[in-house]
Amino acid sequence: MELVTIDDIRAAADRIRPVVVRTPLVPMGEVWVKPESLQRVGSFKIRGAYNAVAALRPAGVVTHSSGNHGQALAYAAKQFGVPCVVVVPEGTPEVKAAAIRGHGAELVVVPPEQRLVAALKLAEERELTMVPPYDHPAVIAGQGTIGLEIVADLPDVEVVAVPVSGGGLASGIATAVKALKPDVTVLGVEPELAADAAESLSAGRPVSWEPARTFRTIADGLRADLSELTFAHLRERLDGIVTVSEDEIRHAMGHLARSARLVAEPSGAVTTAAYLSGRVPEGRTVLVLSGGNVNPDLFREVL
């Protein structure tokens, strides 16, 4: 299987430059936070989605998403003037569903286990191009541009912690960081209640967790399984995965707000949760905060 390269990621950086915010490294105590919550769609997903649309130039797009990728693809499609359909699972936070509609996309809500099948059916019926949330080289390359920025802004970085769901973000960042700084430790983080990636790497093959298991976590953006493509990247380039509890995620959301003045959705807070719980190795550390599209009621609760 052909993996994404540093050259793919550099090409993606050129394509996405007109729309992507070059997020800063924000000091938080002895570590730095990379707040992708500051992107115009509230998460890192704009990088991969825009790169895919810019590279493929489709006549129309469709995807399945827990919310953030759907927002990003809807935004990218609008920039290129093409239609977009987003399939989301029942229970998707309204803040994410509203944002998808706000960017002009058609929203289709289905039971969680039917997301992929429904999106593939729409792609065939309407002759739309499928842009998956993580299982595509162009998407992985776009997410990898975060790794380029981290190394450029903190050349002596020693540890990078990244949220893991379907694995596109971790695949891209690990590819970029390892190509530029092979000795840096790149660590994945996922919820204990959606720890399929940790189990997959331990088993040496992709392991799927059914939605009834993964939908227990409040980290709604981290409920997807690895694909064969992302598993291959993580097995080759990630140094390991740690897991965090629901209480640790909630605590981390409050800590980010109070200590770094950053809004994080649960999925974006898992790296801080791992750091605060002592599961991140010591060293000059960057914690990737992947998104800030949090339900206001939940945010008030954790504060």
Coordinates of C-alpha atoms in Angstrom, one line a residue:
M1 CA 0.0 0.0 0.0
E2 CA 1.4 3.4 -1.0
L3 CA 1.7 5.8 1.9
V4 CA 1.5 9.6 1.8
T5 CA 4.9 11.4 1.6
I6 CA 6.3 14.6 2.8
D7 CA 6.2 15.9 -0.8
D8 CA 2.4 15.2 -0.9
I9 CA 2.0 17.2 2.3
R10 CA 4.1 20.1 1.0
A11 CA 1.9 20.2 -2.1
A12 CA -1.2 20.3 0.1
A13 CA 0.2 23.2 2.0
D14 CA 0.4 25.2 -1.2
R15 CA -3.1 24.3 -2.2
I16 CA -4.8 25.2 1.1
R17 CA -2.8 28.3 1.9
P18 CA -5.6 30.7 0.7
V19 CA -8.2 29.4 3.2
V20 CA -6.4 27.9 6.1
V21 CA -5.4 29.7 9.3
R22 CA -1.8 29.1 10.2
T23 CA -2.6 28.4 13.9
P24 CA -0.1 29.5 16.5
L25 CA 1.5 27.4 19.3
V26 CA -0.1 28.7 22.5
P27 CA 1.9 28.2 25.7
M28 CA 0.1 26.3 28.5
G29 CA 2.4 25.9 31.4
E30 CA 5.3 23.8 30.2
V31 CA 3.7 22.6 26.9
W32 CA 2.3 24.2 23.8
V33 CA -1.2 23.8 22.3
K34 CA -1.8 23.8 18.6
P35 CA -5.4 25.2 18.5
E36 CA -7.0 24.0 15.3
S37 CA -10.2 25.2 16.9
L38 CA -9.3 28.6 15.5
Q39 CA -9.9 27.5 11.9
R40 CA -12.8 29.2 10.2
V41 CA -14.8 26.0 10.4
G42 CA -13.7 25.3 14.0
S43 CA -11.5 22.3 13.4
F44 CA -8.5 20.9 11.5
K45 CA -10.8 19.2 9.0
I46 CA -10.7 22.2 6.6
R47 CA -7.1 21.3 5.7
G48 CA -7.9 17.8 4.3
A49 CA -11.3 18.6 2.9
Y50 CA -10.1 21.7 1.0
N51 CA -7.0 19.9 -0.3
A52 CA -9.1 17.0 -1.6
V53 CA -11.6 19.3 -3.4
A54 CA -8.7 21.5 -4.8
A55 CA -6.8 18.4 -6.0
L56 CA -9.8 16.4 -7.4
R57 CA -11.9 19.3 -8.8
P58 CA -15.1 17.3 -8.6
A59 CA -18.5 18.3 -10.0
G60 CA -20.1 17.6 -6.7
V61 CA -19.2 15.9 -3.4
V62 CA -20.7 13.7 -0.7
T63 CA -19.3 12.4 2.6
H64 CA -20.2 10.8 5.9
S65 CA -19.2 12.7 9.0
S66 CA -19.6 13.0 12.7
G67 CA -19.9 16.8 12.0
N68 CA -16.5 18.5 11.6
H69 CA -15.5 17.0 8.3
G70 CA -19.0 17.7 7.0
Q71 CA -18.6 21.4 7.9
A72 CA -15.2 21.5 6.3
L73 CA -16.3 19.8 3.1
A74 CA -19.4 22.0 2.8
Y75 CA -17.2 25.1 3.2
A76 CA -14.7 23.8 0.6
A77 CA -17.5 22.9 -1.9
K78 CA -19.0 26.3 -1.5
Q79 CA -15.6 27.9 -2.4
F80 CA -15.5 25.9 -5.6
G81 CA -19.2 26.3 -6.4
V82 CA -20.1 22.7 -6.4
P83 CA -23.0 20.9 -4.5
C84 CA -22.3 19.0 -1.3
V85 CA -24.3 16.3 0.6
V86 CA -23.3 15.3 4.1
V87 CA -24.5 12.2 5.8
V88 CA -24.4 12.4 9.6
P89 CA -25.4 9.9 12.4
E90 CA -28.4 10.5 14.6
G91 CA -27.3 12.3 17.7
T92 CA -24.9 14.6 15.9
P93 CA -24.5 17.8 18.0
E94 CA -26.8 20.5 16.7
V95 CA -24.0 23.1 16.7
K96 CA -22.3 20.9 14.0
A97 CA -25.5 20.1 12.0
A98 CA -26.4 23.8 11.9
A99 CA -23.0 24.7 10.6
I100 CA -23.1 22.2 7.8
R101 CA -26.5 23.6 6.7
G102 CA -25.1 27.1 7.1
H103 CA -22.4 26.4 4.5
G104 CA -25.1 25.4 2.0
A105 CA -24.8 21.6 2.1
E106 CA -27.7 19.2 2.1
L107 CA -27.8 17.3 5.4
V108 CA -28.9 13.6 5.6
V109 CA -29.4 12.0 9.0
V110 CA -29.2 8.2 9.3
P111 CA -28.6 5.6 12.1
P112 CA -24.9 5.5 13.0
E113 CA -24.2 2.2 11.4
Q114 CA -25.7 3.3 8.0
R115 CA -23.5 6.3 7.4
L116 CA -21.1 4.9 4.9
V117 CA -23.7 2.8 3.0
A118 CA -25.9 5.9 2.7
A119 CA -23.1 8.1 1.5
L120 CA -22.0 5.5 -1.1
K121 CA -25.6 5.2 -2.4
L122 CA -25.9 8.9 -2.8
A123 CA -22.6 9.1 -4.6
E124 CA -23.8 6.5 -7.1
E125 CA -27.3 7.9 -7.5
R126 CA -26.3 11.5 -8.0
E127 CA -22.9 11.0 -9.6
L128 CA -21.1 12.7 -6.7
T129 CA -17.4 12.3 -5.7
M130 CA -17.0 10.7 -2.3
V131 CA -14.6 12.6 -0.1
P132 CA -14.3 10.5 3.0
P133 CA -13.4 12.0 6.4
Y134 CA -10.0 10.3 6.6
D135 CA -9.7 7.3 4.2
H136 CA -8.1 9.3 1.3
P137 CA -4.5 10.3 0.5
A138 CA -5.5 13.9 -0.3
V139 CA -7.3 14.2 3.1
I140 CA -4.3 12.7 5.0
A141 CA -1.9 15.0 3.2
G142 CA -4.0 18.1 4.0
Q143 CA -4.1 17.1 7.7
G144 CA -0.3 16.6 7.6
T145 CA 0.3 20.3 7.0
I146 CA -0.2 20.7 10.8
G147 CA 3.0 18.7 11.3
L148 CA 4.9 21.0 8.9
E149 CA 3.8 24.0 11.0
I150 CA 4.7 22.4 14.3
V151 CA 8.2 21.6 13.3
A152 CA 8.7 25.1 11.7
D153 CA 7.5 26.9 14.8
L154 CA 9.2 24.7 17.4
P155 CA 12.2 23.1 15.7
D156 CA 13.4 21.4 18.9
V157 CA 10.0 19.8 19.6
E158 CA 10.4 16.4 21.2
V159 CA 6.8 15.1 21.6
V160 CA 3.6 15.6 19.6
A161 CA 0.3 14.3 20.9
V162 CA -2.6 13.9 18.4
P163 CA -6.2 12.8 18.8
V164 CA -7.0 9.6 16.9
S165 CA -10.4 8.6 15.4
G166 CA -10.4 7.3 11.8
G167 CA -6.7 8.1 11.8
G168 CA -6.3 10.7 9.1
L169 CA -5.1 13.5 11.4
A170 CA -2.5 11.2 13.2
S171 CA -1.4 9.7 9.9
G172 CA -0.7 13.1 8.3
I173 CA 1.0 14.6 11.3
A174 CA 3.1 11.5 12.0
T175 CA 4.2 11.5 8.3
A176 CA 5.3 15.1 8.3
V177 CA 7.0 15.1 11.7
K178 CA 8.8 11.8 11.2
A179 CA 10.1 12.9 7.8
L180 CA 11.4 16.2 9.2
K181 CA 12.4 15.1 12.7
P182 CA 12.7 11.3 13.0
D183 CA 13.5 11.3 16.7
V184 CA 10.3 13.1 17.7
T185 CA 7.8 11.0 19.6
V186 CA 4.4 11.1 17.9
L187 CA 1.7 9.8 20.3
G188 CA -1.9 9.1 19.5
V189 CA -4.7 9.7 22.1
E190 CA -8.2 8.3 22.1
P191 CA -11.0 7.8 24.6
E192 CA -11.1 4.6 26.6
L193 CA -14.7 4.1 25.4
A194 CA -13.6 4.3 21.7
A195 CA -10.2 2.6 21.9
D196 CA -10.4 0.7 18.6
A197 CA -7.1 2.2 17.3
A198 CA -5.1 1.1 20.3
E199 CA -6.6 -2.4 20.0
S200 CA -5.9 -2.4 16.3
L201 CA -2.2 -1.6 16.7
S202 CA -1.9 -4.1 19.5
A203 CA -3.6 -6.8 17.3
G204 CA -1.6 -5.9 14.2
R205 CA -4.7 -5.5 12.1
P206 CA -7.7 -3.1 11.9
V207 CA -10.3 -3.9 14.6
S208 CA -13.8 -2.4 14.3
W209 CA -15.9 -1.3 17.3
E210 CA -19.6 -1.2 16.7
P211 CA -21.4 2.2 17.2
A212 CA -23.1 0.8 20.4
R213 CA -19.6 0.8 22.0
T214 CA -18.1 4.0 20.6
F215 CA -21.2 6.2 21.0
R216 CA -20.7 5.9 24.8
T217 CA -18.0 8.6 24.7
I218 CA -18.7 12.3 24.8
A219 CA -15.9 12.7 22.2
D220 CA -18.3 12.5 19.3
G221 CA -15.5 13.2 16.8
L222 CA -13.4 10.2 17.9
R223 CA -15.9 7.4 17.3
A224 CA -14.7 6.2 13.8
D225 CA -12.7 3.1 13.1
L226 CA -9.3 3.1 11.3
S227 CA -9.3 2.2 7.6
E228 CA -6.7 0.0 6.0
L229 CA -5.0 3.1 4.7
T230 CA -4.8 4.9 8.0
F231 CA -3.9 1.7 9.9
A232 CA -0.9 1.3 7.5
H233 CA 0.3 4.8 8.2
L234 CA -0.1 4.5 12.0
R235 CA 1.6 1.1 12.2
E236 CA 4.5 2.5 10.3
R237 CA 4.8 6.0 11.8
L238 CA 3.1 6.4 15.1
D239 CA 5.0 5.7 18.3
G240 CA 2.0 4.5 20.3
I241 CA -1.5 5.3 21.5
V242 CA -2.7 6.1 25.0
T243 CA -6.3 6.3 26.2
V244 CA -8.2 8.7 28.5
S245 CA -11.4 8.5 30.6
E246 CA -14.5 10.6 30.2
D247 CA -13.8 12.5 33.5
E248 CA -10.3 13.3 32.3
I249 CA -11.7 14.7 29.0
R250 CA -14.2 16.9 30.9
H251 CA -11.4 18.1 33.2
A252 CA -9.2 18.9 30.2
M253 CA -11.8 21.0 28.5
G254 CA -12.1 23.2 31.6
H255 CA -8.3 23.3 32.0
L256 CA -7.9 24.5 28.4
A257 CA -10.5 27.3 28.9
R258 CA -9.0 28.5 32.2
S259 CA -5.3 28.0 31.5
A260 CA -4.9 28.7 27.8
R261 CA -8.2 30.6 27.1
L262 CA -9.1 28.0 24.4
V263 CA -12.5 26.5 23.7
A264 CA -12.2 22.7 23.0
E265 CA -14.8 20.2 22.1
P266 CA -14.3 16.8 23.9
S267 CA -12.4 15.3 20.9
G268 CA -10.0 18.2 20.9
A269 CA -9.3 18.0 24.6
V270 CA -8.1 14.4 24.7
T271 CA -4.4 15.3 24.2
T272 CA -4.6 17.7 27.1
A273 CA -6.3 15.0 29.1
A274 CA -3.5 12.6 28.4
Y275 CA -0.9 15.2 29.4
L276 CA -2.6 16.2 32.6
S277 CA -3.0 12.5 33.6
G278 CA 0.8 11.9 33.1
R279 CA 0.4 9.7 30.0
V280 CA 2.5 11.9 27.7
P281 CA 6.3 11.5 27.8
E282 CA 8.4 14.4 29.2
G283 CA 10.0 16.8 26.7
R284 CA 9.2 19.8 24.7
T285 CA 5.6 18.9 23.9
V286 CA 2.9 20.1 21.5
L287 CA -0.7 19.0 22.2
V288 CA -2.9 19.2 19.1
L289 CA -6.3 20.6 19.9
S290 CA -8.2 19.3 16.9
G291 CA -11.5 21.3 17.2
G292 CA -13.7 23.6 19.2
N293 CA -17.2 22.9 18.0
V294 CA -18.6 22.1 21.4
N295 CA -22.3 21.9 22.4
P296 CA -22.8 25.1 24.5
D297 CA -24.7 23.2 27.3
L298 CA -21.8 20.7 27.6
F299 CA -19.3 23.5 27.7
R300 CA -21.1 25.3 30.5
E301 CA -21.3 22.0 32.4
V302 CA -17.6 21.3 32.3
L303 CA -16.8 24.9 33.3

